[in-house]
Amino acid sequence: MPTVSSRGDAMRGLAVFISDIRNCKSKEAESKRINKELANIRSKFKGDKTLDGYSKKKYVCKLLFIFLLGHDIDFGHMEAVNLLSSNKYTEKQIGYLFISVLVSSNSDLMKLIIQNIKNDISSPKPVHVNLALHCIANIGSVEMSEAFGQEVPKLLVSAHASASVKQSAALCLLRLIRTLPEAMTYAEWASRVIHLLNDQHMWLTAATSLIHTLSQLSPGDYKGCVSLAVSRLSRIVTSTYTDLQDYTYYFVPAPWLSVKLLRLLQCYPVPEEPAVRGRLVECLETILNKCQEPPKSKKVQHSNSKNAVLFEAINLIIHIDSEPNLLVRACNQLGQFLQHRETNLRYLALESMCLLAGSEFSADAVKKHRETVINALKTERDVSVRQRAVDLLYAMCDKTNSEEIVAEMLAYLKKADYAIREEMVLKVAILSEKYASDYTWYVDTILKLIRVAGDYVSEEVWHRVIQIVINRDDAQGYAAKTVFENLQAPACHENMVKVGGYILGEFGNLIAGDERSSPLVQFNLLHSKFHLCTPSTRALLLSTYIKFINLFPEIKPTIQNVLQNNNQLRNADVELQQRALEYSQLSSITSQDVLATVLEEMPPFPERESSILAKLKKKKPASVQVSLVGSPSLLLVSLTVQMSLIRAYFSLFYQPTSIGYHLALFSPTYPLMHKTPVLLMDAFDDVLTLPADLGESPSTESTEHANRPFMFKNSGVLFENALIQVGVKCEFKEQYGRVGLFFGNKTGNQLQNFAAAVSLGPEHQGKINVATQKEPPSQIDGGAQVQHFINLECISMFSGSPNLQLRYQHSSAPQQVTLKLPVIINKFMEGVDMNSGDFFSRWKQLGQPTQETQKIFQARHPIDTEAARTKLTGFGMCALTNVDPNPENLVGSGIIKTKTSQIGCLLRLEPNKQAKMYRLTVRSSVGEAAALICSMLEEHF
Amino acid sequence: MIGGLFLYNHKGEVLISRIYRDDIGRNACDAFRVNVIHARQHVRSPVTNIARTSFFHTKRGNIWLCAVTKQNVNAVMVFEFLMKMIDVMQSYFGKINEENIKNNFVLIYELLDEVLDFGYPQKTDTGILKTFITQQGIKTQTKEETTQITSQVTGQIGWRREGIKYRRNELFLDVLESVNLLMSPQGQVLSAHVAGRVVMKSFLSGMPECKFGMNDKLVLDKGNKTNDELSKNSGGKPSIAIDDCTFHQCVKLSKFESERSISFIPADGEFELMRYRTTKDISLPFRVIPLVRDIARSKMEVKVVLKSNFKPTLLAQKIEIRIPTPLNTSGVQVLCMKGKAKYKASENAIVWKMKRMAGMKESQISAEIELLPTAEKKKWSRPPISMNFEVPFAPSGLKVRYLKVFEPKLNYNDHDVIKWVRYIGKSGLYETRC
């Protein structure tokens, strides 16, 4: 590049200006000086006489300097563009500099600039071409890519362009490709670009970068570069440092090019042709050999560049992954680096070894360095290196060395850096599970883990322990014992209390035989931790207590005392209050058998992929290669189901006090994914309101009218007299339904010859299928309750509802009750959400007189849109908003799903507030359905 | 309780560092330098909170003054103290700049020891301080002098020592006001207020008791109530409404509360008797009428008419009008009938100066500004035209009615005292939008 120091180019004015600014005492003085200079430049640019190139350059230069000091420059762009058309190199240079720094890509001047660049690119002077190329690359906008996407490659492959132009062209093209990959067509000049690798000049470092990017974009077109790259690489590697004199850096021949070539080779699989492959292996061997040679210089640059090539070679070896010899050698080489005093080298060695550990050929070689790695973990000063050591230990762990490695990691965990603790905990948990041959060891490890780093033990980890303990019969007793021992520590982590609570609740009986861990001792131990825990843990402990009542009936009074304590019953936390209240009722009302059923041991969990692993993957996507089974989220579901069973059972006896009923979760922090409990929950709300008006029904009367409330709800008390109470709970999904009936004996004596059967009248024959899932027993003891489940399938549309015949003998007097089951056609209806346009187009489609039923009737209840909306939703339709232009009007839509057909229904309810009248219009694809729905709904508004 | 006090030069180097309380560490001065002086964005708030430490700063020229505290102190008190400290230093060594501070290094530490005690402000009155902190070498004080200093500093009238004697009993009273104004282009007053000070310089013998009277509306109205006859006579005399005022510590506030009369035993030498602020019935000395026209894309014309609005016999001085120019100005032609006008590129403004101007006169300037087309079309924000001046009257309308001096012990009375009164009105922020 020509120097700027010749006399005409010195720009004294600029030098003076800069020294003035540097001499300014304060910021104010500086900005005054700059304002003055700007005004001067403005007046110069404004002046009528045209400026010569030199002064233009000088002023543009000053502007540039002012801009770099942090001031806004909003003029002078035109002058800079003018400079581009100058013939002098320095003027052109300053012009291009200004443009690449200051002109925004959406400027009006861009067209002019592009024209100038085009002129320069085709100029015969290479320096001008270079300037233009640099400017294109510096701006690097989409516009530039579009304008020059075709031009630059031509330069790159042109016969007469000089090496420096080609170098600039290669880098420029690289930039343009990164900006706008689609603007280029690669295939046509692919082969010629590849052959750049054969070029004599060593500017190919730039070309290699380009080819690397290109081959990532379209690997197929650039496949040919592999053999060329290999031969180029071998030429470099085998040369002595004197051969490539110009490109040797501290005795290493062309280190940058070597690294780039090695990277390029990593884009492609191992070459097929044996000759090329042999040559490549030879190269890699040579590189490894060279590292054994004594260093030619003590300078750090020498070793750095040598090692850079080496590490890239090792990366390539790992990428090839089929040369055991090379892999082992690489591993040995890295092993040497593990003890190197350069921290960076140690880091890199550990990182590469992690990858090597994954390969089957070198895994064993890696394991030889276990001691060194463990040592590194203990003594390394840099936390990032320790992190790598942990990764490597995790990667090299297998059945044979797992115990030692886990023990080392646990020991290290105590003093580990906070940043890596959580990850370490996850890794320990995974390793101990994966390689556990003996589950006592596993339990010990995890409990120790919780003890050492309780805060970092995520919920996935302790869920997993519980899962495994529940699924392994052989580990349960030991787990209970160990947990109990661990809980005896004066201060133990909350996670430990959780695990302890759960395991003792399930398997406390296994260790109850021992005097030292008698039921009362267990309970007292857990309860001593109760007050120190967060609400979620307390909730878990309450569940443990109710399980204790089942396991150890002898401490029932103690536990009931705790449950009925005001601390629990009036706790501010709704969940705790609810649990305490329900559990204490459950324990006092039910018989031992019921308790045992409800609180039976948790069933084993289905095996699934471990969510610990998923969590680790989320933290570090790359480094996980292990797969495990089982999921704690499932644990929660099953718990939830059990909990809801308890509640379902329970709601028949007792009306919960809290209206804001929460989902019955084992831990309130878990969002629930199962549908069943949600449905069940709906039931409880209804229980609150329902039974009062259904009080006394005569013993042999049919309960036609009692069905009405069930049109909108799925559960409640169906029938009750002095002898018996019948509760019902239904679930419907599409055409299927399931009705649970609960028969409670209210007397003290046994009801005999009990039988309940669904009878289908002629109008229902063939329209509903009924199957009894579980027959009720023939006797009901005094005060007891039995269940009866019926499965239903709706075949086609029906009206009314099927009957339930109930027969029993009370004190040898036969009784008979006929009940209407709450199975009505609207139960099989599902709401459909649609927008206004959809609604009215369908409404018009169903315009035939047979498809419409309209009724005008007196309002039975005060007209309230919200209440009506709620009713409509309860009915099964989707109450649509923003459909009818009149907001008072209610619009709904739904589909009745039967096995044979699906019947769409649309509804409009228009209130007349003055007259207290409603007009109800129902249209349906089946006329009968419209009439039926209309008559059903008529009496409810 | 001020924890410490730092003085920095413009580079942020610490010139003076005095720490009064243990809760302020040595690194506090670095925290202020890093977060305020060298902050990337200009810190505009005078109070900065860094790591639960409050920094109160003010800048004089190139010098930063900063008070530090960890407690929840009254910020106004701290600033009042800082201002007093500046006054004290100015009266000791003149202008506050880096060189003066370096030269008076020992003196400043001595002063700092005296004005703050464990972070609580003590005597900040220059006159008193000068009695025991002198710039001359330490002279051994006689026992009499020491006892006198002690009794004075600890006594009831800490601001005046006994036994002062003058051959000529003389006093000077300056009413100094600064007018602040923001006016719309159409001549509508958007905001205006006057901040005034009454500065007294007394050379009186003994322990005289003075009584100061001015045309305060409240006082006059009160007088009128008692005497209906007078109210008719004084109805012609204009009285002013003072929004708020503060007094020198020598004024007996109890008397002011009960009788609205300002009576005091003055400090010897110069002191500020009172400070006040008015917002009503301000007589604005000047009216600026701007006229800005865009002639073409690259040219605009500015015409400013200046009208003086006070008695023709009075003369305003040091008039300077600053007309901001757009940032892309490339050339300016100015034409004015009176005074000198010049385009100052370094300040991006046309500055028009006049030595003096009589009342009820009018003058005019017109300028043609050439503009350079810019790459980005940024609208010029048109900052207001500002002006500076000095007039020999009080724009608030304040008048000194009397200043009586009683000295019962010595044989001179009110008539023997020579009294001088002077009014100076200056511009504060006197701006007109254009």
Short mmCIF file of N, CA and C in Angstrom, two decimals, chain A residues 25-28 31-33 35-36 38-46 72-77 79 108, chain B residues 10-11 39-40 59 62 298 326-331 343 345-348 370-376 378:
data_model
loop_
_atom_site.label_atom_id
_atom_site.label_comp_id
_atom_site.label_asym_id
_atom_site.label_seq_id
_atom_site.Cartn_x
_atom_site.Cartn_y
_atom_site.Cartn_z
N LYS A 25 -8.74 21.60 27.35
CA LYS A 25 -8.71 21.35 28.80
C LYS A 25 -9.97 20.65 29.25
N SER A 26 -11.09 21.01 28.66
CA SER A 26 -12.34 20.44 29.16
C SER A 26 -13.21 20.01 27.99
N LYS A 27 -14.27 19.33 28.35
CA LYS A 27 -15.19 18.83 27.34
C LYS A 27 -15.83 19.98 26.59
N GLU A 28 -16.16 21.03 27.32
CA GLU A 28 -16.83 22.18 26.69
C GLU A 28 -15.91 22.79 25.63
N SER A 31 -15.92 20.65 22.57
CA SER A 31 -17.09 20.75 21.71
C SER A 31 -17.14 22.11 21.03
N LYS A 32 -16.61 23.14 21.65
CA LYS A 32 -16.54 24.44 21.00
C LYS A 32 -15.64 24.37 19.78
N ARG A 33 -14.49 23.74 19.96
CA ARG A 33 -13.53 23.62 18.86
C ARG A 33 -14.16 22.84 17.72
N ASN A 35 -17.40 22.47 17.06
CA ASN A 35 -18.44 23.28 16.42
C ASN A 35 -17.84 24.26 15.43
N LYS A 36 -16.74 24.85 15.84
CA LYS A 36 -16.09 25.83 14.99
C LYS A 36 -15.61 25.16 13.70
N LEU A 38 -16.69 22.41 12.39
CA LEU A 38 -17.82 21.98 11.57
C LEU A 38 -18.36 23.15 10.77
N ALA A 39 -18.48 24.32 11.43
CA ALA A 39 -18.99 25.49 10.72
C ALA A 39 -18.05 25.84 9.58
N ASN A 40 -16.77 25.72 9.83
CA ASN A 40 -15.78 26.00 8.80
C ASN A 40 -15.95 25.04 7.62
N ILE A 41 -16.09 23.77 7.93
CA ILE A 41 -16.21 22.79 6.85
C ILE A 41 -17.50 23.04 6.07
N ARG A 42 -18.57 23.37 6.81
CA ARG A 42 -19.84 23.64 6.14
C ARG A 42 -19.69 24.81 5.17
N SER A 43 -19.03 25.86 5.65
CA SER A 43 -18.90 27.01 4.76
C SER A 43 -18.02 26.66 3.57
N LYS A 44 -17.03 25.80 3.78
CA LYS A 44 -16.17 25.38 2.67
C LYS A 44 -16.96 24.54 1.66
N PHE A 45 -17.75 23.65 2.16
CA PHE A 45 -18.52 22.79 1.26
C PHE A 45 -19.60 23.58 0.55
N LYS A 46 -20.06 24.62 1.24
CA LYS A 46 -21.13 25.42 0.66
C LYS A 46 -20.59 26.34 -0.43
N ASP A 72 -22.39 13.58 15.87
CA ASP A 72 -23.18 13.22 14.69
C ASP A 72 -22.69 14.02 13.49
N ILE A 73 -22.57 13.32 12.37
CA ILE A 73 -22.19 14.01 11.14
C ILE A 73 -23.33 13.79 10.16
N ASP A 74 -23.94 14.86 9.69
CA ASP A 74 -25.04 14.65 8.75
C ASP A 74 -24.80 15.37 7.42
N PHE A 75 -23.59 15.68 7.13
CA PHE A 75 -23.30 16.23 5.81
C PHE A 75 -21.94 15.73 5.36
N GLY A 76 -21.57 16.10 4.14
CA GLY A 76 -20.27 15.69 3.64
C GLY A 76 -20.29 14.37 2.90
N HIS A 77 -21.46 13.70 2.89
CA HIS A 77 -21.53 12.42 2.20
C HIS A 77 -21.27 12.59 0.71
N GLU A 79 -19.55 14.86 -0.78
CA GLU A 79 -18.14 15.13 -1.04
C GLU A 79 -17.33 13.84 -1.00
N ASP A 108 -29.74 7.57 0.19
CA ASP A 108 -30.08 7.83 -1.21
C ASP A 108 -28.85 7.72 -2.11
N HIS B 10 -11.24 18.71 37.12
CA HIS B 10 -12.12 18.26 36.04
C HIS B 10 -11.78 16.88 35.53
N LYS B 11 -10.56 16.45 35.78
CA LYS B 11 -10.19 15.10 35.35
C LYS B 11 -10.66 14.04 36.34
N ALA B 39 -18.76 9.20 34.22
CA ALA B 39 -19.90 8.42 33.74
C ALA B 39 -20.05 8.60 32.24
N ARG B 40 -20.49 7.54 31.59
CA ARG B 40 -20.63 7.60 30.14
C ARG B 40 -21.71 8.62 29.77
N LYS B 59 -20.86 21.82 40.97
CA LYS B 59 -19.65 22.08 40.20
C LYS B 59 -19.42 23.58 40.14
N ASN B 62 -14.26 24.27 36.94
CA ASN B 62 -13.80 22.92 36.66
C ASN B 62 -13.69 22.06 37.91
N SER B 298 -32.30 26.20 1.49
CA SER B 298 -30.96 26.39 2.04
C SER B 298 -30.76 27.81 2.57
N PRO B 326 -29.19 27.12 13.20
CA PRO B 326 -29.30 25.67 12.94
C PRO B 326 -27.93 25.02 12.87
N LEU B 327 -27.91 23.69 13.08
CA LEU B 327 -26.63 22.98 13.15
C LEU B 327 -25.96 22.87 11.79
N ASN B 328 -26.73 23.08 10.73
CA ASN B 328 -26.11 22.95 9.41
C ASN B 328 -25.88 24.32 8.76
N THR B 329 -25.66 25.34 9.59
CA THR B 329 -25.40 26.68 9.08
C THR B 329 -24.06 26.70 8.35
N SER B 330 -24.08 27.25 7.16
CA SER B 330 -22.79 27.31 6.46
C SER B 330 -22.31 28.74 6.30
N GLY B 331 -23.17 29.71 6.54
CA GLY B 331 -22.72 31.09 6.44
C GLY B 331 -23.80 32.03 6.97
N TYR B 343 -21.48 36.12 14.20
CA TYR B 343 -21.84 34.69 14.23
C TYR B 343 -20.72 33.91 14.88
N ALA B 345 -19.38 30.47 15.46
CA ALA B 345 -19.58 29.10 15.01
C ALA B 345 -19.39 28.10 16.14
N SER B 346 -18.47 28.42 17.04
CA SER B 346 -18.17 27.44 18.09
C SER B 346 -19.35 27.28 19.04
N GLU B 347 -20.23 28.29 19.09
CA GLU B 347 -21.38 28.17 19.98
C GLU B 347 -22.67 27.98 19.23
N ASN B 348 -22.59 27.91 17.91
CA ASN B 348 -23.76 27.77 17.07
C ASN B 348 -24.79 28.86 17.36
N GLU B 370 -27.36 30.94 5.76
CA GLU B 370 -27.31 29.96 4.67
C GLU B 370 -27.13 28.58 5.26
N LEU B 371 -27.85 27.63 4.69
CA LEU B 371 -27.82 26.28 5.25
C LEU B 371 -27.24 25.30 4.25
N LEU B 372 -26.66 24.25 4.78
CA LEU B 372 -26.10 23.20 3.94
C LEU B 372 -27.07 22.02 3.96
N PRO B 373 -27.43 21.50 2.80
CA PRO B 373 -28.35 20.35 2.82
C PRO B 373 -27.69 19.16 3.52
N THR B 374 -28.44 18.48 4.38
CA THR B 374 -27.87 17.38 5.14
C THR B 374 -28.42 16.05 4.65
N ALA B 375 -27.74 15.01 5.02
CA ALA B 375 -28.13 13.66 4.59
C ALA B 375 -29.45 13.26 5.25
N GLU B 376 -29.52 13.50 6.56
CA GLU B 376 -30.76 13.12 7.24
C GLU B 376 -31.57 14.38 7.51
N LYS B 378 -33.25 16.08 9.76
CA LYS B 378 -33.63 16.23 11.17
C LYS B 378 -34.18 17.63 11.35
#
